[in-house]
Amino acid sequence: MKKLEQLYEGKAKKVYATDDPSLLIVSYKDDATAFNGLKKGTIAGKGVINNRMSNLLMQRLEASGIPTHFVKELNDRETLVKRVSIVPLEVIVRNIAAGSFSKRYGVEEGMVFEFPTIEFSYKNDALGDPLLNEYHARALRLATADEIEAIKRYSFAVNEKLRAFWRECGVTLVDFKLEFGRLPDGSIVLADEISPDTCRLWDSKTGEKLDKDRFRRDLGGVEGAYAEVMQRLSAHI
Ligand code: TMP
Ligand code: ASP
């Protein structure tokens, strides 16, 4: 597999073409941003952890019947993935109130829901990723009704699998963000990443935050938290 030109640079990853038009290489950076890029920083070693963690979790999901873009881990920071056209929706599943949910609805962080919730944002940095519902997504032609159904089904299935897995690691899966892509045949697969950048992970016993909120909220111990969740996951995989 030959790595060709860089196609895209995002906030946390770079994407390269390969000599196979159906495959791309994703390269994970240590760069961290928050609040739509307003806050910028570096989390040393994050790229290596996110690459590894995302790949391990995607492989587990794939094994349980959820299709993903994952093909092969190439090295510490790089992974071969299927080329997809990204559905411009950020899909957020929540088990416990936190972050923007707590702020928007005026509820304390930590309120445990009776059942998981799902919400969508329009993936559009210029607009600040505004929240939207399924009707809006269809009106804007971001996804079809069938695609939205598949995305919801996969997202809740991902939640059940990941929640159970993280529980075994002594970690509570509070919420997370997923992105999906379309393969050339039109089918929907899980894409992007699953990492402490995109999940809220709390220590099950102490409630300590082991995710990017430590960076967003200047809590300190950011690198240590990423290393801790990675270590717990490795011990259970
Ligand atoms: P929120 O409470 O800020 O809406 O975040 C919900 C979850 O989504 C949380 O686990 C962090 C993740 N997330 C991202 O991965 N990217 C983003 O741009 C945002 C805003 C949240
Ligand atoms: N990565 C996102 C940004 O920079 C937000 C976040 O993860 O909080 O906007």
GROMACS .gro file of C-alpha atoms and ligand atoms in nm:
model
  267
    1MET     CA    1   0.000   0.000   0.000
    2LYS     CA    2   0.154   0.329  -0.110
    3LYS     CA    3   0.080   0.653   0.075
    4LEU     CA    4   0.012   0.931  -0.174
    5GLU     CA    5  -0.081   1.299  -0.136
    6GLN     CA    6  -0.251   1.454   0.166
    7LEU     CA    7  -0.619   1.508   0.083
    8TYR     CA    8  -0.737   1.680   0.396
    9GLU     CA    9  -0.620   1.807   0.733
   10GLY     CA   10  -0.873   1.818   1.014
   11LYS     CA   11  -0.836   1.932   1.373
   12ALA     CA   12  -0.712   1.598   1.502
   13LYS     CA   13  -0.625   1.394   1.192
   14LYS     CA   14  -0.480   1.409   0.843
   15VAL     CA   15  -0.610   1.201   0.555
   16TYR     CA   16  -0.396   1.071   0.269
   17ALA     CA   17  -0.478   0.909  -0.063
   18THR     CA   18  -0.332   0.567  -0.143
   19ASP     CA   19  -0.264   0.384  -0.467
   20ASP     CA   20  -0.596   0.205  -0.412
   21PRO     CA   21  -0.879   0.451  -0.486
   22SER     CA   22  -1.110   0.272  -0.241
   23LEU     CA   23  -0.871   0.314   0.053
   24LEU     CA   24  -0.737   0.609   0.253
   25ILE     CA   25  -0.477   0.648   0.526
   26VAL     CA   26  -0.578   0.838   0.839
   27SER     CA   27  -0.297   0.986   1.050
   28TYR     CA   28  -0.372   1.086   1.409
   29LYS     CA   29  -0.217   1.410   1.544
   30ASP     CA   30  -0.150   1.521   1.902
   31ASP     CA   31  -0.334   1.849   1.831
   32ALA     CA   32  -0.640   1.916   2.042
   33THR     CA   33  -0.907   2.179   1.995
   34ALA     CA   34  -1.228   2.261   2.175
   35PHE     CA   35  -1.520   2.499   2.135
   36ASN     CA   36  -1.512   2.481   1.756
   37GLY     CA   37  -1.139   2.543   1.739
   38LEU     CA   38  -1.136   2.843   1.975
   39LYS     CA   39  -0.919   2.662   2.227
   40LYS     CA   40  -0.605   2.501   2.089
   41GLY     CA   41  -0.339   2.281   2.243
   42THR     CA   42  -0.138   1.965   2.227
   43ILE     CA   43  -0.190   1.644   2.418
   44ALA     CA   44   0.142   1.457   2.397
   45GLY     CA   45   0.094   1.101   2.275
   46LYS     CA   46  -0.279   1.145   2.208
   47GLY     CA   47  -0.253   1.051   1.841
   48VAL     CA   48  -0.097   0.716   1.925
   49ILE     CA   49  -0.360   0.639   2.190
   50ASN     CA   50  -0.658   0.749   1.979
   51ASN     CA   51  -0.536   0.550   1.679
   52ARG     CA   52  -0.494   0.233   1.885
   53MET     CA   53  -0.810   0.273   2.090
   54SER     CA   54  -1.032   0.358   1.797
   55ASN     CA   55  -0.902   0.059   1.603
   56LEU     CA   56  -0.949  -0.184   1.892
   57LEU     CA   57  -1.304  -0.062   1.951
   58MET     CA   58  -1.398  -0.060   1.582
   59GLN     CA   59  -1.270  -0.417   1.545
   60ARG     CA   60  -1.487  -0.525   1.838
   61LEU     CA   61  -1.788  -0.348   1.690
   62GLU     CA   62  -1.723  -0.502   1.351
   63ALA     CA   63  -1.709  -0.848   1.515
   64SER     CA   64  -2.050  -0.784   1.667
   65GLY     CA   65  -2.205  -0.699   1.331
   66ILE     CA   66  -2.167  -0.321   1.309
   67PRO     CA   67  -1.995  -0.227   0.980
   68THR     CA   68  -1.704   0.019   1.010
   69HIS     CA   69  -1.448   0.187   0.784
   70PHE     CA   70  -1.158   0.010   0.961
   71VAL     CA   71  -0.925  -0.196   0.740
   72LYS     CA   72  -0.582  -0.224   0.904
   73GLU     CA   73  -0.360  -0.048   1.154
   74LEU     CA   74  -0.039   0.050   0.971
   75ASN     CA   75   0.170   0.193   1.254
   76ASP     CA   76   0.146   0.394   1.580
   77ARG     CA   77  -0.043   0.681   1.426
   78GLU     CA   78  -0.170   0.559   1.089
   79THR     CA   79  -0.461   0.340   0.987
   80LEU     CA   80  -0.590   0.220   0.654
   81VAL     CA   81  -0.963   0.285   0.618
   82LYS     CA   82  -1.225   0.247   0.349
   83ARG     CA   83  -1.287   0.564   0.153
   84VAL     CA   84  -1.637   0.683   0.237
   85SER     CA   85  -1.836   0.993   0.174
   86ILE     CA   86  -1.900   1.129   0.522
   87VAL     CA   87  -2.264   1.192   0.615
   88PRO     CA   88  -2.243   1.550   0.747
   89LEU     CA   89  -2.407   1.466   1.079
   90GLU     CA   90  -2.249   1.441   1.423
   91VAL     CA   91  -2.446   1.177   1.607
   92ILE     CA   92  -2.439   1.204   1.986
   93VAL     CA   93  -2.560   0.927   2.212
   94ARG     CA   94  -2.595   0.999   2.584
   95ASN     CA   95  -2.649   0.775   2.885
   96ILE     CA   96  -2.592   1.039   3.152
   97ALA     CA   97  -2.644   1.418   3.139
   98ALA     CA   98  -2.322   1.615   3.084
   99GLY     CA   99  -2.170   1.889   2.870
  100SER     CA  100  -2.399   2.072   2.630
  101PHE     CA  101  -2.703   1.864   2.738
  102SER     CA  102  -2.669   1.977   3.099
  103LYS     CA  103  -2.613   2.335   2.993
  104ARG     CA  104  -2.900   2.346   2.740
  105TYR     CA  105  -3.160   2.187   2.966
  106GLY     CA  106  -3.034   2.311   3.303
  107VAL     CA  107  -2.975   1.970   3.458
  108GLU     CA  108  -2.688   1.861   3.676
  109GLU     CA  109  -2.405   1.662   3.522
  110GLY     CA  110  -2.441   1.303   3.633
  111MET     CA  111  -2.819   1.264   3.601
  112VAL     CA  112  -2.856   0.906   3.477
  113PHE     CA  113  -3.115   0.860   3.201
  114GLU     CA  114  -3.371   0.580   3.209
  115PHE     CA  115  -3.283   0.506   2.846
  116PRO     CA  116  -3.017   0.642   2.609
  117THR     CA  117  -3.085   0.957   2.404
  118ILE     CA  118  -2.969   1.050   2.057
  119GLU     CA  119  -2.923   1.386   1.891
  120PHE     CA  120  -2.778   1.516   1.565
  121SER     CA  121  -2.569   1.818   1.477
  122TYR     CA  122  -2.507   1.949   1.128
  123LYS     CA  123  -2.133   1.892   1.073
  124ASN     CA  124  -2.048   2.242   0.960
  125ASP     CA  125  -1.769   2.435   1.136
  126ALA     CA  126  -1.867   2.768   0.980
  127LEU     CA  127  -2.210   2.738   1.144
  128GLY     CA  128  -2.071   2.595   1.470
  129ASP     CA  129  -2.224   2.247   1.420
  130PRO     CA  130  -2.585   2.348   1.495
  131LEU     CA  131  -2.819   2.096   1.651
  132LEU     CA  132  -3.086   1.964   1.414
  133ASN     CA  133  -3.358   1.701   1.404
  134GLU     CA  134  -3.427   1.428   1.147
  135TYR     CA  135  -3.669   1.644   0.950
  136HIS     CA  136  -3.408   1.919   0.922
  137ALA     CA  137  -3.145   1.665   0.814
  138ARG     CA  138  -3.378   1.539   0.541
  139ALA     CA  139  -3.483   1.890   0.434
  140LEU     CA  140  -3.115   1.984   0.398
  141ARG     CA  141  -3.061   1.657   0.207
  142LEU     CA  142  -2.786   1.555   0.448
  143ALA     CA  143  -2.922   1.200   0.466
  144THR     CA  144  -3.223   0.998   0.351
  145ALA     CA  145  -3.488   0.860   0.586
  146ASP     CA  146  -3.344   0.509   0.540
  147GLU     CA  147  -2.992   0.630   0.614
  148ILE     CA  148  -3.110   0.804   0.930
  149GLU     CA  149  -3.284   0.484   1.041
  150ALA     CA  150  -2.963   0.284   0.983
  151ILE     CA  151  -2.757   0.548   1.165
  152LYS     CA  152  -2.988   0.540   1.469
  153ARG     CA  153  -2.992   0.161   1.480
  154TYR     CA  154  -2.613   0.137   1.457
  155SER     CA  155  -2.560   0.419   1.708
  156PHE     CA  156  -2.771   0.255   1.979
  157ALA     CA  157  -2.606  -0.081   1.905
  158VAL     CA  158  -2.262   0.084   1.940
  159ASN     CA  159  -2.377   0.227   2.273
  160GLU     CA  160  -2.481  -0.113   2.409
  161LYS     CA  161  -2.155  -0.278   2.302
  162LEU     CA  162  -1.927   0.003   2.420
  163ARG     CA  163  -2.111   0.060   2.744
  164ALA     CA  164  -2.080  -0.307   2.840
  165PHE     CA  165  -1.716  -0.314   2.738
  166TRP     CA  166  -1.617   0.002   2.926
  167ARG     CA  167  -1.806  -0.124   3.233
  168GLU     CA  168  -1.572  -0.425   3.239
  169CYS     CA  169  -1.282  -0.177   3.241
  170GLY     CA  170  -1.425   0.011   3.540
  171VAL     CA  171  -1.523   0.303   3.320
  172THR     CA  172  -1.868   0.459   3.275
  173LEU     CA  173  -1.955   0.558   2.918
  174VAL     CA  174  -2.138   0.887   2.970
  175ASP     CA  175  -2.181   0.999   2.608
  176PHE     CA  176  -2.004   0.996   2.273
  177LYS     CA  177  -2.009   1.132   1.920
  178LEU     CA  178  -2.013   0.915   1.607
  179GLU     CA  179  -1.981   0.990   1.238
  180PHE     CA  180  -2.097   0.765   0.957
  181GLY     CA  181  -2.000   0.734   0.592
  182ARG     CA  182  -2.142   0.592   0.271
  183LEU     CA  183  -1.959   0.323   0.078
  184PRO     CA  184  -1.980   0.329  -0.304
  185ASP     CA  185  -2.267   0.075  -0.285
  186GLY     CA  186  -2.464   0.323  -0.073
  187SER     CA  187  -2.442   0.127   0.251
  188ILE     CA  188  -2.371   0.306   0.577
  189VAL     CA  189  -2.063   0.231   0.788
  190LEU     CA  190  -1.925   0.375   1.111
  191ALA     CA  191  -1.635   0.612   1.034
  192ASP     CA  192  -1.415   0.876   1.204
  193GLU     CA  193  -1.288   0.769   1.550
  194ILE     CA  194  -1.392   0.646   1.893
  195SER     CA  195  -1.151   0.782   2.154
  196PRO     CA  196  -1.128   0.997   2.467
  197ASP     CA  197  -1.157   1.293   2.225
  198THR     CA  198  -1.506   1.182   2.124
  199CYS     CA  199  -1.638   1.005   2.435
  200ARG     CA  200  -1.697   1.106   2.795
  201LEU     CA  201  -1.542   0.836   3.012
  202TRP     CA  202  -1.571   0.853   3.390
  203ASP     CA  203  -1.401   0.627   3.642
  204SER     CA  204  -1.687   0.405   3.763
  205LYS     CA  205  -1.581   0.426   4.128
  206THR     CA  206  -1.455   0.782   4.173
  207GLY     CA  207  -1.634   0.961   3.888
  208GLU     CA  208  -1.299   1.106   3.779
  209LYS     CA  209  -1.304   1.234   3.422
  210LEU     CA  210  -1.076   1.029   3.195
  211ASP     CA  211  -1.136   1.210   2.865
  212LYS     CA  212  -1.097   1.533   2.670
  213ASP     CA  213  -1.305   1.728   2.924
  214ARG     CA  214  -0.978   1.750   3.122
  215PHE     CA  215  -0.842   1.959   2.833
  216ARG     CA  216  -1.168   2.147   2.758
  217ARG     CA  217  -1.208   2.247   3.124
  218ASP     CA  218  -0.839   2.293   3.218
  219LEU     CA  219  -0.855   2.020   3.480
  220GLY     CA  220  -0.490   1.912   3.433
  221GLY     CA  221  -0.366   1.554   3.408
  222VAL     CA  222  -0.480   1.528   3.047
  223GLU     CA  223  -0.204   1.296   2.921
  224GLY     CA  224  -0.236   1.081   3.233
  225ALA     CA  225  -0.610   1.036   3.179
  226TYR     CA  226  -0.565   0.925   2.817
  227ALA     CA  227  -0.291   0.682   2.923
  228GLU     CA  228  -0.509   0.549   3.205
  229VAL     CA  229  -0.811   0.463   2.987
  230MET     CA  230  -0.586   0.314   2.721
  231GLN     CA  231  -0.417   0.097   2.983
  232ARG     CA  232  -0.752  -0.022   3.121
  233LEU     CA  233  -0.877  -0.103   2.774
  234SER     CA  234  -0.560  -0.294   2.681
  235ALA     CA  235  -0.595  -0.504   2.995
  236HIS     CA  236  -0.943  -0.613   2.883
  237ILE     CA  237  -0.912  -0.658   2.510
  238TMP     P1  238  -2.139   1.786   2.420
  238TMP     O1  239  -2.197   1.755   2.554
  238TMP     O2  240  -2.039   1.897   2.420
  238TMP     O3  241  -2.247   1.807   2.317
  238TMP     O4  242  -2.057   1.656   2.373
  238TMP     C1  243  -2.118   1.530   2.365
  238TMP     C2  244  -2.013   1.424   2.330
  238TMP     O5  245  -1.966   1.443   2.198
  238TMP     C3  246  -1.890   1.424   2.418
  238TMP     O6  247  -1.856   1.289   2.446
  238TMP     C4  248  -1.784   1.490   2.337
  238TMP     C5  249  -1.824   1.461   2.196
  238TMP     N1  250  -1.795   1.571   2.102
  238TMP     C6  251  -1.710   1.549   1.996
  238TMP     O7  252  -1.658   1.439   1.978
  238TMP     N2  253  -1.686   1.653   1.909
  238TMP     C7  254  -1.743   1.775   1.924
  238TMP     O8  255  -1.716   1.864   1.843
  238TMP     C8  256  -1.831   1.795   2.036
  238TMP     C9  257  -1.895   1.928   2.058
  238TMP    C10  258  -1.853   1.690   2.121
  239ASP     N1  259  -1.309   1.913   1.861
  239ASP     C1  260  -1.410   2.010   1.866
  239ASP     C2  261  -1.360   2.149   1.830
  239ASP     O1  262  -1.251   2.188   1.829
  239ASP     C3  263  -1.486   2.024   1.993
  239ASP     C4  264  -1.468   1.937   2.112
  239ASP     O2  265  -1.427   1.824   2.102
  239ASP     O3  266  -1.500   1.987   2.220
  239ASP     O4  267  -1.442   2.227   1.801
   0.00000   0.00000   0.00000
